JSON list of C-alpha atoms in Angstrom, two decimals:
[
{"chain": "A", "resi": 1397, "resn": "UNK", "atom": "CA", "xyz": [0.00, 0.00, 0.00]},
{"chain": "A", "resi": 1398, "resn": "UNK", "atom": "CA", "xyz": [1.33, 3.65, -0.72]},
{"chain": "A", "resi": 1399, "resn": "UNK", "atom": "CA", "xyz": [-0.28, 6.66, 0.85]},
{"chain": "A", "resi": 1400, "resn": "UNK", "atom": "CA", "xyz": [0.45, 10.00, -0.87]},
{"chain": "A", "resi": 1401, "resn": "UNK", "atom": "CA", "xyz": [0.35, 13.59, 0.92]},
{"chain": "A", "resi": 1402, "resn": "UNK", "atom": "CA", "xyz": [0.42, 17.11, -1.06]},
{"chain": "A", "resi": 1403, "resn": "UNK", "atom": "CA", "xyz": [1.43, 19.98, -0.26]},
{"chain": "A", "resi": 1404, "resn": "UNK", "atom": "CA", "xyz": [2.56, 23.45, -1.14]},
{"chain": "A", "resi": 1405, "resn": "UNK", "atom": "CA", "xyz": [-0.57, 25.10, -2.13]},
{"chain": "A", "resi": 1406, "resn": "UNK", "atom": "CA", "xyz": [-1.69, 28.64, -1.56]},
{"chain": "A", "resi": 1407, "resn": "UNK", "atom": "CA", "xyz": [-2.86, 31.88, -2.96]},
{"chain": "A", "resi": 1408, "resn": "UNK", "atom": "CA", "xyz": [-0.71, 33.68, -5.51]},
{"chain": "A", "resi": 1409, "resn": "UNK", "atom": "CA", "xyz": [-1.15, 36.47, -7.98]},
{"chain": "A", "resi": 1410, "resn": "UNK", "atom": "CA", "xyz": [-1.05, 35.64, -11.62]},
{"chain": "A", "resi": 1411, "resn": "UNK", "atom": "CA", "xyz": [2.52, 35.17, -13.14]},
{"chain": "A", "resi": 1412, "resn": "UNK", "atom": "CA", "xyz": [3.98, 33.74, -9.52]},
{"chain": "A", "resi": 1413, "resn": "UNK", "atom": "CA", "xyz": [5.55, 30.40, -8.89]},
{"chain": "A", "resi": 1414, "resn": "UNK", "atom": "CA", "xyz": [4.38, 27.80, -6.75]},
{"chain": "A", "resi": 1415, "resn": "UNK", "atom": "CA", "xyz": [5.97, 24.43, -5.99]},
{"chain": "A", "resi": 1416, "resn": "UNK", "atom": "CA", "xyz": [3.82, 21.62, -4.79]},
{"chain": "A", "resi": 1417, "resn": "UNK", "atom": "CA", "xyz": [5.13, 18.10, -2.89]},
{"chain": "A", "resi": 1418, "resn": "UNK", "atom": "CA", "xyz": [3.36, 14.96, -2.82]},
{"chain": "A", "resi": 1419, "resn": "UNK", "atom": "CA", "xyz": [5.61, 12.48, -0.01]},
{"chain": "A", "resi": 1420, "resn": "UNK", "atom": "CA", "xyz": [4.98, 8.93, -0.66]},
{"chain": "A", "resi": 1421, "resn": "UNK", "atom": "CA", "xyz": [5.30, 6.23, 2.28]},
{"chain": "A", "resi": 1422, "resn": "UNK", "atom": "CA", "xyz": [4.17, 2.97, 2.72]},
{"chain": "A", "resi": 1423, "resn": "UNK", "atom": "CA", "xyz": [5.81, 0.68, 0.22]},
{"chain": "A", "resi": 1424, "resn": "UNK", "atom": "CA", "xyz": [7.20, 3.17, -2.00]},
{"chain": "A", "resi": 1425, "resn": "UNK", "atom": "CA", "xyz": [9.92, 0.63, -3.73]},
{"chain": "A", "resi": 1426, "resn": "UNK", "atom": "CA", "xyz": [6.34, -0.36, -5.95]},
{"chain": "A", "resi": 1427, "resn": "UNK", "atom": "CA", "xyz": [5.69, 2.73, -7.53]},
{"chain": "A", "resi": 1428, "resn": "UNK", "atom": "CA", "xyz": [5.76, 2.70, -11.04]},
{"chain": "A", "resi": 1429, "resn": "UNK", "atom": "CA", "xyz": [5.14, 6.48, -12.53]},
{"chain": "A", "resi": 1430, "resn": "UNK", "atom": "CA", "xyz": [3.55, 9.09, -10.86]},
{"chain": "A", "resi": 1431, "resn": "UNK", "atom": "CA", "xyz": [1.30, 11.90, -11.87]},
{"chain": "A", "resi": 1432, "resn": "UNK", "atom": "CA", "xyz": [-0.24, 15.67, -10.89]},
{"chain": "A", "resi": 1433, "resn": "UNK", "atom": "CA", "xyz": [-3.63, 15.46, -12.10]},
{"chain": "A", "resi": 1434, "resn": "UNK", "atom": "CA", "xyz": [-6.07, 18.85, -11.13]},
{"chain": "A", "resi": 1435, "resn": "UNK", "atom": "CA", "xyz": [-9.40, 19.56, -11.15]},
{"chain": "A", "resi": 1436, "resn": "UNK", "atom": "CA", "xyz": [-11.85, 22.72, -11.29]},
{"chain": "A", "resi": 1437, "resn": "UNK", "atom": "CA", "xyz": [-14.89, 23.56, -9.68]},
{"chain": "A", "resi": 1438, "resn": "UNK", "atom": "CA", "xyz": [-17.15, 22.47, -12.68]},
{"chain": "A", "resi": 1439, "resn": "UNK", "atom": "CA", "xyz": [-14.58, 20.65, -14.33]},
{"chain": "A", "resi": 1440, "resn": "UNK", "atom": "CA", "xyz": [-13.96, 17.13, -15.21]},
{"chain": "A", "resi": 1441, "resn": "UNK", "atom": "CA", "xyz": [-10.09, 15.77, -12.84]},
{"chain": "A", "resi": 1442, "resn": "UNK", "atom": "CA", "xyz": [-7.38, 17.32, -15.67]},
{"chain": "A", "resi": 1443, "resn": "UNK", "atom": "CA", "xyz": [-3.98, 15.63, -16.28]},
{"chain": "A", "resi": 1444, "resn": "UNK", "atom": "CA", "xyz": [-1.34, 17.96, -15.97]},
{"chain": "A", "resi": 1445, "resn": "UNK", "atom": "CA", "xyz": [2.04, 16.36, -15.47]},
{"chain": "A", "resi": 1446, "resn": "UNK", "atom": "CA", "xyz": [3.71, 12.83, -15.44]},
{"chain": "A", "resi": 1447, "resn": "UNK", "atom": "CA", "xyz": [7.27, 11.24, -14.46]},
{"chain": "A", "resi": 1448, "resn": "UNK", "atom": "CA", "xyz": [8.13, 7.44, -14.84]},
{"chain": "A", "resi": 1449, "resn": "UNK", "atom": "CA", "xyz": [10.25, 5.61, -13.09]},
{"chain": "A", "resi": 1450, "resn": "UNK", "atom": "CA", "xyz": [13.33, 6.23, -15.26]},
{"chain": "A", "resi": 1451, "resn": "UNK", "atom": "CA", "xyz": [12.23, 10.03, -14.83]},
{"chain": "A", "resi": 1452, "resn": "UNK", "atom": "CA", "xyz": [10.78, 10.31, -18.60]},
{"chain": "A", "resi": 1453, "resn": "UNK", "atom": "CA", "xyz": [8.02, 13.05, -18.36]},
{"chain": "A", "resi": 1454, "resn": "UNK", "atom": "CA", "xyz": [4.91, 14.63, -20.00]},
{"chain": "A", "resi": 1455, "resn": "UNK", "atom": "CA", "xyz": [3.02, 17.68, -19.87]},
{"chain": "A", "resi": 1456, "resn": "UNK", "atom": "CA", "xyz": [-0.83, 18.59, -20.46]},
{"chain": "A", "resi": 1457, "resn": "UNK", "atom": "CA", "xyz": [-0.38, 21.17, -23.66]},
{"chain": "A", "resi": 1458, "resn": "UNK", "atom": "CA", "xyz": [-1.63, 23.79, -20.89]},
{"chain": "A", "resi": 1459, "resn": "UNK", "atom": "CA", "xyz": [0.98, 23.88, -18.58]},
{"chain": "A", "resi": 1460, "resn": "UNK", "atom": "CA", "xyz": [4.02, 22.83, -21.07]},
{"chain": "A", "resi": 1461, "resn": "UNK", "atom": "CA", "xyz": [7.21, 25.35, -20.94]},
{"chain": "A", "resi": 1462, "resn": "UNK", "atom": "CA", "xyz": [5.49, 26.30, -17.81]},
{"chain": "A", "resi": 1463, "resn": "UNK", "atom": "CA", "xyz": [5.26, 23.82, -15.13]},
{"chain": "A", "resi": 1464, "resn": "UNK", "atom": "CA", "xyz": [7.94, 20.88, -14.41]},
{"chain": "A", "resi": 1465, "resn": "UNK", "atom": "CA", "xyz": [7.83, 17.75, -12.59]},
{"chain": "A", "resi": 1466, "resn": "UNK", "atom": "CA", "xyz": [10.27, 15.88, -10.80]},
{"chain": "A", "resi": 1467, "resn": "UNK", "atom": "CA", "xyz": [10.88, 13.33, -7.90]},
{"chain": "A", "resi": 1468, "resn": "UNK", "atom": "CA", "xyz": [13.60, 12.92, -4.81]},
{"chain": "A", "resi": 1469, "resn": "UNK", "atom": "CA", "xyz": [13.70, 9.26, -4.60]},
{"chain": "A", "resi": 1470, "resn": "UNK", "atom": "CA", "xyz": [15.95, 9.44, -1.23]},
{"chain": "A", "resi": 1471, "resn": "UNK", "atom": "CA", "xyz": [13.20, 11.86, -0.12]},
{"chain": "A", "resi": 1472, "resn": "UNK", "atom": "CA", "xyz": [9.86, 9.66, -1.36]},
{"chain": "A", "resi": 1473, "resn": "UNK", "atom": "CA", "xyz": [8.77, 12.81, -2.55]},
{"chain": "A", "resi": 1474, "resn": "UNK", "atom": "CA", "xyz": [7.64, 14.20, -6.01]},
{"chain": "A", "resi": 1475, "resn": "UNK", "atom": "CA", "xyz": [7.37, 17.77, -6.91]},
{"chain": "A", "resi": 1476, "resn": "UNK", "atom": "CA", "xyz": [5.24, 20.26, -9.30]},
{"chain": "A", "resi": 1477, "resn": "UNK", "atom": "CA", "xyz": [7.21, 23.52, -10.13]},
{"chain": "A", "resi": 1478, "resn": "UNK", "atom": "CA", "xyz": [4.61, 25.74, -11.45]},
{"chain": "A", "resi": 1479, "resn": "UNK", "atom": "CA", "xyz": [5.29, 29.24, -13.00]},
{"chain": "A", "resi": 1480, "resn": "UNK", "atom": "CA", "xyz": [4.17, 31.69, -15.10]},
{"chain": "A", "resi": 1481, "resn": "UNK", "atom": "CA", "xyz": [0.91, 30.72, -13.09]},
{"chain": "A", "resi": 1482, "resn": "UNK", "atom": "CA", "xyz": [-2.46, 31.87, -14.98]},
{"chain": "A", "resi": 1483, "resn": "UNK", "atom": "CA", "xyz": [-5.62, 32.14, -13.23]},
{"chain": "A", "resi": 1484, "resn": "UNK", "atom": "CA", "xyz": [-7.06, 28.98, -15.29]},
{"chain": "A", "resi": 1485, "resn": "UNK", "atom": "CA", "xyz": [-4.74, 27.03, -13.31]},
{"chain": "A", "resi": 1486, "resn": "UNK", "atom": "CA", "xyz": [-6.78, 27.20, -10.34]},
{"chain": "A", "resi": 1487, "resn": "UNK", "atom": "CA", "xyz": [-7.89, 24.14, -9.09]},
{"chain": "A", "resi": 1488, "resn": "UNK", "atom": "CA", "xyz": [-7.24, 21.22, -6.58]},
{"chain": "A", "resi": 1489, "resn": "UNK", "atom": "CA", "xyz": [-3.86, 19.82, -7.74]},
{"chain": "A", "resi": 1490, "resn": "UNK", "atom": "CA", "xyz": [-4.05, 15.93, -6.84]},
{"chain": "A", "resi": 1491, "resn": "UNK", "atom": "CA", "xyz": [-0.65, 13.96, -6.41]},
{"chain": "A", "resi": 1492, "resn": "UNK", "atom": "CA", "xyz": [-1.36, 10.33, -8.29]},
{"chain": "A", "resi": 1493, "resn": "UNK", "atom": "CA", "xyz": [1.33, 7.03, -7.63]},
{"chain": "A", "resi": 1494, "resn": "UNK", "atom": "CA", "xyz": [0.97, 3.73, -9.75]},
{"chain": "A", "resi": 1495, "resn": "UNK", "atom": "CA", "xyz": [2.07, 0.63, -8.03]},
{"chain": "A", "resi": 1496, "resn": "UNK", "atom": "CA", "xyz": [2.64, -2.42, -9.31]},
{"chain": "A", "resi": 1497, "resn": "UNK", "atom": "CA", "xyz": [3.69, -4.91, -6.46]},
{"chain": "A", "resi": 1498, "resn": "UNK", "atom": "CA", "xyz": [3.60, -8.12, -8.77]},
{"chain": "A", "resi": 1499, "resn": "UNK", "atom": "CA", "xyz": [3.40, -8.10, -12.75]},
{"chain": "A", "resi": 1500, "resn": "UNK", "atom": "CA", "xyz": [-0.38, -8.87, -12.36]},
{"chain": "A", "resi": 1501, "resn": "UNK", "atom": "CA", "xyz": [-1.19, -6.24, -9.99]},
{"chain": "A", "resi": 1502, "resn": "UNK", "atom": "CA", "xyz": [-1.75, -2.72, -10.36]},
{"chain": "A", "resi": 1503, "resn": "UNK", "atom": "CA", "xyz": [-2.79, -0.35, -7.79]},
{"chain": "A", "resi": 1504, "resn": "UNK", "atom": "CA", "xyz": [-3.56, 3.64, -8.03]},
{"chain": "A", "resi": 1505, "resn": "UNK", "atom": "CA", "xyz": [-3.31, 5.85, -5.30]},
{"chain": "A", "resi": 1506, "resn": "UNK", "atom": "CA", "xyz": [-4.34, 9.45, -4.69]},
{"chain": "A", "resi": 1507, "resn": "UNK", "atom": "CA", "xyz": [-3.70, 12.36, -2.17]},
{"chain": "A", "resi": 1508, "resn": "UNK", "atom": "CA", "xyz": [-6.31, 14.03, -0.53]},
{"chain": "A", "resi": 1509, "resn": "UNK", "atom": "CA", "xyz": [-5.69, 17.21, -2.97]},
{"chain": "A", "resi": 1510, "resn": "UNK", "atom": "CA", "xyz": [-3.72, 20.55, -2.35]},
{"chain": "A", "resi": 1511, "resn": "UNK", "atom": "CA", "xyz": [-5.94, 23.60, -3.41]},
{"chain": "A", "resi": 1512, "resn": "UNK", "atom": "CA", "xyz": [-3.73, 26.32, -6.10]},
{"chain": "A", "resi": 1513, "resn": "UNK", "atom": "CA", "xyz": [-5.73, 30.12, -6.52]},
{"chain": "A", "resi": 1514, "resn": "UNK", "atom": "CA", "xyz": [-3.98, 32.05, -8.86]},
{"chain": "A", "resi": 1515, "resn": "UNK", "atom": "CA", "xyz": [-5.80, 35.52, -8.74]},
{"chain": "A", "resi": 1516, "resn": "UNK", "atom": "CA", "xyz": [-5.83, 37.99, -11.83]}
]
């Protein structure tokens, strides 16, 4: 079992930086990829950012050139540097951790959320 924890969020004015954390524990040696997923009031849960486990990653087209993801492996933790931030990119920023303990199973985990406000 992995249990994920964000943090980092906050209030900023538009065109600030932010950087989230999501710290993984529990059997962290399983994780596979990870992902930043967000979602807005209204809005269907967003993919925004993804690193594997030989730290390949991928951007939504929305935050590319803007945002970057990366992970401390000594520290369990993965990170979301976000600038340039717009005001669309509020939203409740969830941390996401595949797991694959055995070659049959797969497991998904998510944080409880870390809310972003970017103000105009």
């Amino acid at each position: 079992q992995v249990q994920l924890a964000e943090s980092g969020g906050g209030l900023v004015q538009a065109g600030g930086s932010l950087r989230l954390s999501c710290v993984a524990s529990g059997s962290t040696n399983s994780i596979t990829a990870m992902n930043w997923y967000r979602q807005a009031p209204g809005k269907e849960r967003e993919f925004v950012a993804h690193i594997s486990m030989d730290d390949r990653t991928n951007y939504a087209d929305s935050v590319k050139g803007r945002f970057t993801i990366s992970r401390d492996n000594a520290k369990n933790t993965m990170y979301l540097q976000m600038n340039s931030l717009k005001p669309e990119d509020t939203a409740v920023y969830y941390c996401n951790a595949f797991a694959r303990p055995t070659v049959v199973d797969l497991q998904n985990y998510w944080g409880q959320g870390t809310q972003v406000t970017v103000s105009s």
